[in-house]
CSV table of C-alpha atoms in Angstrom, one decimal:
chain,number,residue,atom,x,y,z
Y,23,MET,CA,125.3,136.6,26.1
Y,24,HIS,CA,126.3,132.9,26.3
Y,25,SER,CA,127.2,133.4,30.0
Y,26,TRP,CA,123.8,134.7,30.9
Y,27,CYS,CA,122.1,131.7,29.1
Y,28,ARG,CA,124.3,129.3,31.1
Y,29,ILE,CA,123.2,131.1,34.3
Y,30,LEU,CA,119.5,131.0,33.5
Y,31,SER,CA,119.8,127.3,32.5
Y,32,THR,CA,121.5,126.4,35.8
Y,33,LEU,CA,118.9,128.2,37.8
Y,34,ALA,CA,116.1,126.3,36.0
Y,35,LEU,CA,117.8,123.0,36.7
Y,36,LEU,CA,118.2,123.8,40.4
Y,37,SER,CA,114.5,124.9,40.6
Y,38,SER,CA,113.3,121.6,39.1
Y,39,ALA,CA,115.6,119.6,41.4
Y,40,VAL,CA,114.2,121.0,44.6
Y,41,ALA,CA,110.5,121.3,43.6
Y,42,VAL,CA,108.3,118.7,45.4
Y,43,PRO,CA,104.8,117.9,44.2
Y,44,ALA,CA,102.1,119.1,46.6
Y,45,SER,CA,100.3,115.7,46.6
Y,46,SER,CA,103.4,113.9,48.0
Y,47,SER,CA,104.2,116.3,50.8
Y,48,VAL,CA,102.7,114.1,53.5
Y,49,THR,CA,103.1,110.5,52.3
Y,50,SER,CA,106.8,111.0,51.6
Y,51,ALA,CA,107.7,112.7,54.9
Y,52,PRO,CA,110.4,110.9,56.9
Y,53,ALA,CA,109.5,109.2,60.2
Y,54,ALA,CA,109.9,111.2,63.3
Y,55,SER,CA,113.3,110.8,65.0
Y,56,PRO,CA,114.3,111.6,68.7
Y,57,THR,CA,116.0,114.9,69.5
Y,58,VAL,CA,118.2,113.0,72.0
Y,59,PRO,CA,119.5,109.4,71.8
Y,60,TYR,CA,117.3,106.6,73.1
Y,61,ALA,CA,117.9,105.4,76.7
Y,62,SER,CA,120.3,102.6,77.0
Y,63,ASP,CA,119.2,99.0,77.4
Y,64,ASP,CA,122.2,98.0,79.5
Y,65,PRO,CA,121.2,95.9,82.5
Y,66,ASN,CA,121.4,97.6,85.9
Y,67,TYR,CA,120.5,94.9,88.4
Y,68,PRO,CA,122.3,94.9,91.7
Y,69,LEU,CA,125.5,93.0,91.1
Y,70,TRP,CA,125.7,91.1,94.4
Y,71,ASN,CA,124.0,90.9,97.8
Y,72,GLU,CA,125.2,91.0,101.4
Y,73,ASP,CA,125.1,87.2,101.7
Y,74,GLU,CA,127.6,86.4,98.9
Y,75,ASP,CA,131.1,85.2,99.6
Y,76,ILE,CA,132.9,87.5,97.2
Y,77,ILE,CA,135.3,90.5,97.2
Y,78,PRO,CA,133.2,93.3,95.6
Y,79,GLU,CA,134.7,95.3,92.8
Y,80,ALA,CA,134.0,98.7,91.4
Y,81,ILE,CA,133.1,97.3,88.0
Y,82,ARG,CA,129.9,97.4,86.0
Y,83,GLY,CA,130.2,96.0,82.4
Y,84,THR,CA,133.0,97.8,80.7
Y,85,LEU,CA,133.1,100.6,83.3
Y,86,GLY,CA,135.2,100.9,86.4
Y,87,ALA,CA,138.3,99.0,87.6
Y,88,SER,CA,139.4,96.7,90.4
Y,89,ILE,CA,140.3,98.1,93.9
Y,90,LEU,CA,144.0,98.2,94.7
Y,91,GLY,CA,143.7,99.8,98.2
Y,92,PRO,CA,142.0,98.6,101.4
Y,93,GLN,CA,138.3,97.6,101.4
Y,94,ASN,CA,135.5,97.5,104.0
Y,95,ILE,CA,134.1,94.3,102.5
Y,96,PRO,CA,131.0,93.9,104.8
Y,97,MET,CA,129.9,97.4,104.0
Y,98,GLU,CA,130.5,97.1,100.3
Y,99,LEU,CA,128.6,93.8,100.2
Y,100,GLN,CA,125.6,95.7,101.8
Y,101,ASN,CA,125.9,98.6,99.3
Y,102,PRO,CA,126.4,97.2,95.7
Y,103,ASP,CA,124.7,100.2,94.1
Y,104,LEU,CA,127.2,102.6,95.8
Y,105,LEU,CA,130.3,100.8,94.8
Y,106,ALA,CA,129.1,99.8,91.3
Y,107,PRO,CA,126.0,102.1,90.7
Y,108,PRO,CA,123.6,101.7,87.8
Y,109,THR,CA,124.5,103.5,84.7
Y,110,THR,CA,121.3,105.5,85.0
Y,111,ASP,CA,122.6,107.2,88.1
Y,112,ALA,CA,123.9,110.8,87.5
Y,113,GLY,CA,124.9,113.8,89.6
Y,114,SER,CA,125.4,113.8,93.3
Y,115,LEU,CA,122.6,113.9,95.9
Y,116,PRO,CA,123.1,114.6,99.6
Y,117,ASN,CA,123.3,111.3,101.5
Y,118,PHE,CA,119.8,110.0,102.0
Y,119,LYS,CA,120.6,106.8,104.0
Y,120,TRP,CA,121.4,106.3,107.6
Y,121,PRO,CA,121.7,103.0,109.5
Y,122,PHE,CA,120.7,103.1,113.1
Y,123,SER,CA,123.7,100.8,113.6
Y,124,LEU,CA,125.9,103.9,113.0
Y,125,SER,CA,124.2,105.9,115.7
Y,126,HIS,CA,125.9,106.4,119.0
Y,127,ASN,CA,123.9,104.4,121.6
Y,128,ARG,CA,123.0,105.8,125.1
Y,129,LEU,CA,123.1,102.9,127.5
Y,130,GLN,CA,121.0,103.1,130.8
Y,131,THR,CA,120.1,100.7,133.5
Y,132,GLY,CA,116.9,99.3,132.0
Y,133,GLY,CA,117.3,100.1,128.4
Y,134,TRP,CA,119.0,102.2,125.7
Y,135,ALA,CA,118.3,104.8,123.0
Y,136,ARG,CA,119.9,105.9,119.8
Y,137,GLN,CA,118.9,108.7,117.4
Y,138,GLN,CA,119.2,110.1,113.9
Y,139,ASN,CA,118.7,113.8,113.1
Y,140,ILE,CA,120.0,116.4,110.7
Y,141,ASN,CA,123.5,116.0,112.1
Y,142,ASP,CA,123.6,112.5,110.6
Y,143,MET,CA,121.7,113.3,107.3
Y,144,SER,CA,121.8,116.9,106.2
Y,145,ILE,CA,119.0,116.3,103.8
Y,146,ALA,CA,116.6,115.3,106.6
Y,147,THR,CA,115.4,118.7,107.5
Y,148,ASP,CA,111.8,118.0,108.6
Y,149,LEU,CA,111.9,114.7,110.5
Y,150,ALA,CA,114.1,112.9,113.0
Y,151,GLY,CA,114.0,109.5,114.7
Y,152,VAL,CA,114.9,107.6,117.9
Y,153,ASN,CA,115.1,103.8,118.4
Y,154,MET,CA,114.5,103.0,122.1
Y,155,ARG,CA,114.5,99.8,124.1
Y,156,LEU,CA,113.0,99.3,127.6
Y,157,GLU,CA,113.3,96.1,129.7
Y,158,VAL,CA,110.2,94.8,131.6
Y,159,GLY,CA,108.9,97.5,133.9
Y,160,ALA,CA,111.5,100.1,132.8
Y,161,ILE,CA,110.3,103.7,132.4
Y,162,ARG,CA,111.2,106.4,129.9
Y,163,GLU,CA,110.8,109.1,132.5
Y,164,MET,CA,108.0,111.6,132.4
Y,165,HIS,CA,108.9,114.4,130.0
Y,166,TRP,CA,107.8,116.6,127.1
Y,167,HIS,CA,109.3,118.0,123.9
Y,168,ASN,CA,109.2,121.1,121.7
Y,169,ASP,CA,108.2,118.8,118.8
Y,170,GLY,CA,105.4,116.4,118.1
Y,171,GLU,CA,106.2,112.7,118.8
Y,172,TRP,CA,104.9,109.8,116.8
Y,173,ALA,CA,105.7,106.2,117.7
Y,174,TYR,CA,105.6,102.7,116.2
Y,175,ILE,CA,106.0,99.6,118.4
Y,176,ILE,CA,108.6,97.2,116.9
Y,177,SER,CA,108.2,94.6,119.7
Y,178,GLY,CA,106.5,94.1,123.0
Y,179,ASP,CA,103.8,95.9,125.0
Y,180,LEU,CA,103.9,99.4,126.5
Y,181,ARG,CA,101.7,101.7,128.6
Y,182,ILE,CA,101.7,105.4,127.8
Y,183,SER,CA,100.0,108.4,129.5
Y,184,THR,CA,99.5,112.1,128.8
Y,185,VAL,CA,97.7,115.1,130.2
Y,186,THR,CA,96.4,117.9,127.9
Y,187,PRO,CA,96.7,121.7,128.6
Y,188,ASP,CA,93.0,121.5,129.6
Y,189,GLY,CA,93.7,119.0,132.3
Y,190,GLN,CA,92.3,116.0,130.5
Y,191,VAL,CA,94.0,112.7,130.9
Y,192,TYR,CA,94.7,109.7,128.6
Y,193,VAL,CA,96.2,106.3,129.6
Y,194,GLY,CA,96.6,103.6,127.0
Y,195,ASP,CA,98.3,100.3,126.1
Y,196,VAL,CA,100.0,99.6,122.8
Y,197,SER,CA,101.4,96.4,121.3
Y,198,GLN,CA,103.6,95.4,118.3
Y,199,GLY,CA,102.5,97.3,115.2
Y,200,ASP,CA,100.5,99.9,117.0
Y,201,ILE,CA,101.2,103.7,117.1
Y,202,TRP,CA,100.8,106.7,119.4
Y,203,TYR,CA,101.1,110.5,119.0
Y,204,PHE,CA,101.7,113.3,121.4
Y,205,PRO,CA,101.5,116.9,120.2
Y,206,ALA,CA,104.4,119.3,121.0
Y,207,GLY,CA,104.5,120.3,124.6
Y,208,TYR,CA,102.2,117.5,125.9
Y,209,PRO,CA,103.8,115.8,129.0
Y,210,HIS,CA,103.8,112.0,128.7
Y,211,SER,CA,105.3,108.8,130.1
Y,212,ILE,CA,106.3,105.4,128.5
Y,213,GLN,CA,106.7,102.1,130.5
Y,214,ALA,CA,107.3,98.6,129.3
Y,215,LYS,CA,104.7,96.0,130.5
Y,216,ASN,CA,105.5,92.5,131.7
Y,217,THR,CA,103.3,90.7,129.2
Y,218,THR,CA,106.3,89.8,127.1
Y,219,ALA,CA,109.6,88.4,128.5
Y,220,GLY,CA,111.9,90.9,126.8
Y,221,GLY,CA,110.1,94.2,127.5
Y,222,ALA,CA,109.7,96.4,124.4
Y,223,GLU,CA,111.4,98.2,121.6
Y,224,PHE,CA,109.9,101.0,119.6
Y,225,LEU,CA,110.5,103.8,117.0
Y,226,LEU,CA,110.0,107.4,117.8
Y,227,VAL,CA,109.7,110.0,115.0
Y,228,PHE,CA,109.7,113.8,115.6
Y,229,ASP,CA,108.3,116.5,113.3
Y,230,SER,CA,111.6,118.4,113.2
Y,231,GLY,CA,114.9,117.4,111.6
Y,232,SER,CA,116.8,119.2,114.3
Y,233,PHE,CA,115.2,117.3,117.2
Y,234,SER,CA,117.7,115.9,119.8
Y,235,GLU,CA,116.8,113.3,122.3
Y,236,ASP,CA,119.4,114.9,124.6
Y,237,SER,CA,117.4,118.1,124.7
Y,238,THR,CA,114.2,116.6,126.3
Y,239,PHE,CA,112.4,118.4,129.1
Y,240,LEU,CA,112.6,115.9,131.9
Y,241,LEU,CA,110.7,115.9,135.2
Y,242,THR,CA,113.7,114.9,137.4
Y,243,ASP,CA,116.1,117.3,135.6
Y,244,TRP,CA,113.8,120.2,136.1
Y,245,LEU,CA,113.2,119.6,139.8
Y,246,ALA,CA,116.9,119.1,140.4
Y,247,HIS,CA,117.4,122.7,139.2
Y,248,VAL,CA,114.7,124.3,141.3
Y,249,PRO,CA,115.3,125.3,145.0
Y,250,LYS,CA,113.5,122.9,147.3
Y,251,GLU,CA,111.9,125.8,149.1
Y,252,VAL,CA,110.2,126.7,145.8
Y,253,ILE,CA,109.2,123.1,145.1
Y,254,ALA,CA,107.6,122.8,148.6
Y,255,LYS,CA,105.7,126.1,148.1
Y,256,ASN,CA,104.5,125.0,144.7
Y,257,PHE,CA,103.0,121.7,145.9
Y,258,GLN,CA,102.0,123.2,149.3
Y,259,VAL,CA,103.6,120.4,151.3
Y,260,ASN,CA,106.4,120.1,153.8
Y,261,ILE,CA,109.9,120.5,152.3
Y,262,SER,CA,110.9,117.2,153.9
Y,263,ALA,CA,108.7,115.4,151.3
Y,264,PHE,CA,111.4,116.1,148.7
Y,265,ASP,CA,114.3,114.6,150.6
Y,266,HIS,CA,114.7,111.8,148.0
Y,267,ILE,CA,114.2,113.5,144.7
Y,268,PRO,CA,117.1,112.7,142.3
Y,269,ALA,CA,120.0,115.2,142.0
Y,270,SER,CA,120.1,114.6,138.2
Y,271,GLU,CA,117.9,113.2,135.4
Y,272,LEU,CA,116.9,109.5,135.4
Y,273,TYR,CA,116.0,109.3,131.6
Y,274,ILE,CA,115.6,105.5,131.5
Y,275,PHE,CA,115.4,103.5,134.8
Y,276,PRO,CA,114.0,100.2,136.1
Y,277,SER,CA,110.7,100.0,138.0
Y,278,THR,CA,107.8,97.8,138.9
Y,279,PRO,CA,105.7,96.9,135.8
Y,280,PRO,CA,102.3,98.6,135.6
Y,281,PRO,CA,99.3,96.5,136.6
Y,282,LEU,CA,97.7,94.4,133.9
Y,283,ASN,CA,94.3,96.0,134.5
Y,284,ILE,CA,94.7,99.5,132.9
Y,285,GLU,CA,91.7,100.9,134.9
Y,286,SER,CA,93.5,100.2,138.1
Y,287,ASP,CA,96.3,102.4,136.9
Y,288,MET,CA,94.1,105.4,136.2
Y,289,VAL,CA,93.6,108.3,138.6
Y,290,ILE,CA,90.4,109.2,136.8
Y,291,PRO,CA,88.9,107.6,133.7
Y,292,ASN,CA,90.2,108.8,130.3
Y,293,ASP,CA,88.4,112.0,129.3
Y,294,THR,CA,90.2,113.3,126.2
Y,295,PRO,CA,88.0,113.9,123.2
Y,296,MET,CA,90.4,111.8,121.0
Y,297,PRO,CA,92.6,108.8,121.9
Y,298,PHE,CA,96.4,109.3,121.6
Y,299,THR,CA,97.0,105.6,120.6
Y,300,PHE,CA,95.9,103.7,117.5
Y,301,ALA,CA,95.8,99.9,117.0
Y,302,MET,CA,97.3,99.8,113.6
Y,303,SER,CA,98.1,96.2,114.2
Y,304,GLN,CA,94.4,95.5,114.0
Y,305,VAL,CA,93.8,97.2,110.7
Y,306,ASN,CA,93.4,95.0,107.7
Y,307,ALA,CA,96.0,95.7,105.0
Y,308,THR,CA,94.9,96.6,101.5
Y,309,GLN,CA,96.1,94.0,99.1
Y,310,ALA,CA,98.1,95.0,96.1
Y,311,PRO,CA,99.5,93.0,93.1
Y,312,GLY,CA,103.0,92.8,94.7
Y,313,GLY,CA,102.3,93.1,98.4
Y,314,SER,CA,100.1,95.2,100.7
Y,315,TYR,CA,99.8,98.5,102.5
Y,316,LYS,CA,98.1,100.3,105.4
Y,317,VAL,CA,97.6,104.0,105.6
Y,318,VAL,CA,97.0,105.8,108.9
Y,319,ASP,CA,96.5,109.6,108.9
Y,320,THR,CA,94.1,112.1,110.3
Y,321,ARG,CA,91.2,110.4,108.6
Y,322,THR,CA,91.6,107.5,111.0
Y,323,PHE,CA,93.8,108.8,113.7
Y,324,PRO,CA,92.7,112.5,114.1
Y,325,VAL,CA,95.0,113.5,116.9
Y,326,SER,CA,98.1,112.9,114.8
Y,327,THR,CA,98.1,116.2,112.9
Y,328,THR,CA,101.8,116.5,112.0
Y,329,VAL,CA,102.8,112.9,111.2
Y,330,CYS,CA,101.1,110.1,109.2
Y,331,THR,CA,102.3,106.8,107.9
Y,332,ALA,CA,102.0,103.9,105.4
Y,333,GLU,CA,103.1,100.4,106.4
Y,334,VAL,CA,104.1,98.6,103.3
Y,335,THR,CA,105.0,95.0,102.5
Y,336,VAL,CA,106.6,94.0,99.2
Y,337,GLU,CA,106.8,90.3,98.2
Y,338,VAL,CA,109.9,88.8,96.7
Y,339,GLY,CA,110.6,90.4,93.2
Y,340,GLY,CA,108.0,93.1,93.8
Y,341,MET,CA,108.4,96.9,94.1
Y,342,ARG,CA,106.7,99.9,95.6
Y,343,GLU,CA,105.8,101.6,92.4
Y,344,LEU,CA,107.4,104.7,90.9
Y,345,HIS,CA,105.8,107.7,92.7
Y,346,TRP,CA,106.3,110.9,94.6
Y,347,HIS,CA,104.7,112.8,97.4
Y,348,PRO,CA,103.6,116.4,96.3
Y,349,THR,CA,104.5,118.3,99.5
Y,350,GLU,CA,105.4,115.8,102.2
Y,351,PRO,CA,108.9,114.8,103.1
Y,352,GLU,CA,109.2,111.0,103.7
Y,353,TRP,CA,111.2,109.4,106.5
Y,354,THR,CA,111.4,105.7,105.6
Y,355,PHE,CA,112.3,102.9,108.2
Y,356,PHE,CA,113.1,99.4,107.0
Y,357,VAL,CA,111.6,96.8,109.4
Y,358,SER,CA,112.7,93.6,107.6
Y,359,GLY,CA,114.2,92.5,104.3
Y,360,GLN,CA,116.5,94.0,101.7
Y,361,ALA,CA,115.7,96.8,99.3
Y,362,ARG,CA,117.1,99.3,96.9
Y,363,MET,CA,115.8,102.8,96.0
Y,364,THR,CA,116.7,105.3,93.3
Y,365,VAL,CA,115.8,108.9,94.2
Y,366,TYR,CA,115.4,111.3,91.3
Y,367,ALA,CA,115.9,115.0,92.3
Y,368,SER,CA,115.3,116.7,88.9
Y,369,SER,CA,118.1,118.4,86.8
Y,370,ALA,CA,119.4,115.0,85.7
Y,371,GLN,CA,120.3,114.0,89.3
Y,372,ALA,CA,119.5,110.5,90.5
Y,373,ASN,CA,121.3,108.2,92.9
Y,374,THR,CA,120.6,104.6,94.0
Y,375,MET,CA,121.2,103.1,97.5
Y,376,ASP,CA,120.6,99.8,99.1
Y,377,PHE,CA,118.9,99.2,102.5
Y,378,GLN,CA,118.7,96.6,105.2
Y,379,ALA,CA,116.5,96.2,108.3
Y,380,GLY,CA,117.2,99.0,110.7
Y,381,ASP,CA,118.1,101.5,108.0
Y,382,ILE,CA,116.5,104.9,107.4
Y,383,ALA,CA,115.9,106.7,104.1
Y,384,TYR,CA,114.9,110.3,103.7
Y,385,ILE,CA,113.2,111.6,100.5
Y,386,PRO,CA,112.3,115.4,100.2
Y,387,PRO,CA,109.0,116.4,98.8
Y,388,SER,CA,108.4,115.7,95.0
Y,389,TYR,CA,111.5,113.6,94.6
Y,390,GLY,CA,110.6,110.6,92.4
Y,391,HIS,CA,111.5,107.2,93.8
Y,392,TYR,CA,110.6,103.5,94.1
Y,393,VAL,CA,111.4,100.8,96.7
Y,394,GLU,CA,112.4,97.4,95.2
Y,395,ASN,CA,112.6,94.2,97.1
Y,396,THR,CA,116.1,92.8,96.3
Y,397,GLY,CA,116.1,90.0,98.9
Y,398,ASN,CA,114.7,86.6,99.2
Y,399,SER,CA,112.1,87.3,101.9
Y,400,THR,CA,109.2,89.7,102.3
Y,401,LEU,CA,110.2,93.4,102.6
Y,402,VAL,CA,108.5,95.5,105.3
Y,403,PHE,CA,109.0,99.2,105.7
Y,404,LEU,CA,107.3,102.3,107.1
Y,405,GLU,CA,106.7,105.5,105.0
Y,406,ILE,CA,106.4,108.3,107.6
Y,407,PHE,CA,105.5,111.8,106.5
Y,408,ARG,CA,105.7,115.3,108.0
Y,409,SER,CA,101.9,115.8,107.3
Y,410,GLY,CA,98.6,114.9,108.8
Y,411,LEU,CA,97.4,113.6,105.4
Y,412,PHE,CA,99.0,110.9,103.2
Y,413,GLN,CA,99.3,111.7,99.5
Y,414,ASP,CA,101.2,110.2,96.6
Y,415,ILE,CA,101.2,110.4,92.9
Y,416,SER,CA,101.6,107.2,90.9
Y,417,LEU,CA,103.7,107.6,87.7
Y,418,THR,CA,101.7,104.8,86.0
Y,419,GLN,CA,98.3,106.3,86.9
Y,420,TRP,CA,99.4,109.7,85.7
Y,421,LEU,CA,100.4,108.4,82.3
Y,422,ALA,CA,97.3,106.2,82.1
Y,423,LEU,CA,95.0,109.2,82.6
Y,424,THR,CA,96.9,111.6,80.3
Y,425,PRO,CA,95.9,111.9,76.6
Y,426,PRO,CA,97.7,109.0,74.9
Y,427,GLU,CA,99.1,111.1,72.1
Y,428,LEU,CA,101.0,113.2,74.7
Y,429,VAL,CA,102.4,110.1,76.3
Y,430,LYS,CA,103.4,108.7,72.9
Y,431,ALA,CA,105.1,112.0,71.9
Y,432,HIS,CA,107.2,111.9,75.1
Y,433,LEU,CA,108.1,108.3,75.4
Y,434,GLY,CA,107.6,106.7,71.9
Y,435,LEU,CA,105.3,104.0,73.3
Y,436,ASP,CA,102.8,102.2,71.1
Y,437,ASP,CA,99.0,102.4,71.7
Y,438,ALA,CA,98.8,98.9,73.2
Y,439,THR,CA,101.4,99.6,75.8
Y,440,ILE,CA,99.8,102.8,76.9
Y,441,ALA,CA,96.4,101.1,77.0
Y,442,SER,CA,97.8,98.5,79.4
Y,443,PHE,CA,98.8,101.0,82.0
Y,444,SER,CA,96.6,100.8,85.2
Y,445,ARG,CA,94.3,103.7,85.7
Y,446,VAL,CA,94.1,102.8,89.4
Y,447,LYS,CA,97.1,103.2,91.7
Y,448,GLN,CA,98.8,99.9,92.2
Y,449,GLU,CA,101.0,101.1,95.1
Y,450,VAL,CA,102.9,97.8,95.1
Y,451,VAL,CA,103.6,95.9,91.9
Y,452,GLY,CA,104.8,92.3,91.3
Y,453,PRO,CA,107.7,91.0,89.3
Y,454,ALA,CA,108.1,92.1,85.7
Y,455,HIS,CA,106.1,90.1,83.1
């Protein structure tokens, strides 16, 4: 009997100990706590730059160790975020950086050409590039491709021409900062003018990652592999007219510069419904808090249906804001300055790389990224897309236009911070406050 009393007494005490008055169920609730640890506040700035007179070490804070073996110091100075990456990096992405300086160069009388394609960056499946130089008067011989060709003039002046499948003709001039576009299969020519002493240099981008400059359809190469009797029959002239056609391709070769007056170079006046060149150099840039940008796509350059671009400048300390492109792969070319970029590929994978003038980056669709100016001069780069239409999604704008309680629940931000987010895309932001 006594044992049962003791049991009942114990149960009563336990019941009273765990009972909570209904009126205090809200006011006494503990504060919410994260289900995962808070992100680290460890600094992750680049630890050096390419101009410093140091021996780089694979050390960041308490992590890493010195290098005991041989070092390629110039390359490590250019790539601090590879040797000593930010602690926010995780996983392993395919290489998304390629310097044109590592591309094999094809030297010709009158110029040169070097390329980047999927053989150099396996991640770059949808776009490839060529950097080409022509001396004054030099010609990139008449040719065509299986892929669409987009071009940006780095320096100098050029004359281009094309003929459409309907027999319409276009001849145009382009200068530094201008662009052109030829659809796949359209025959065309490129020649440097004599309006600048050094000729011209330009960037070509093709709408296929497997494009090869060595697989171009060339006028001279074709005729060198057709019996002369057939050539004479085709053109309905005497076979002797072809006594001096080249026995192999010319590719790039010297010639007399085109006349200054473009009309005197035309067989007939231009009669294409749309121009194949666009004077992007004459477009006023849109100013942003940390720089500026120009966008040229089919809304302003209708013929360029498979490639579009944004030309971006970022002032010292500024950054192309955190963003992504929904469906468009991005081929980035750095014109001047120094930068770093972290690419986020989902699944806790993110890598950071550093870039100099002449480097290429490739970002697949929907990969989150930024481009930060890490140098002491203005950063200029081209964002080039496998699309006729430019689109991007700003992280800041997305959060600013999302119900604040959702943002607060995800990131633990206060109301004032969320309210300060810009509801308009900034595109390029300035230094941190």
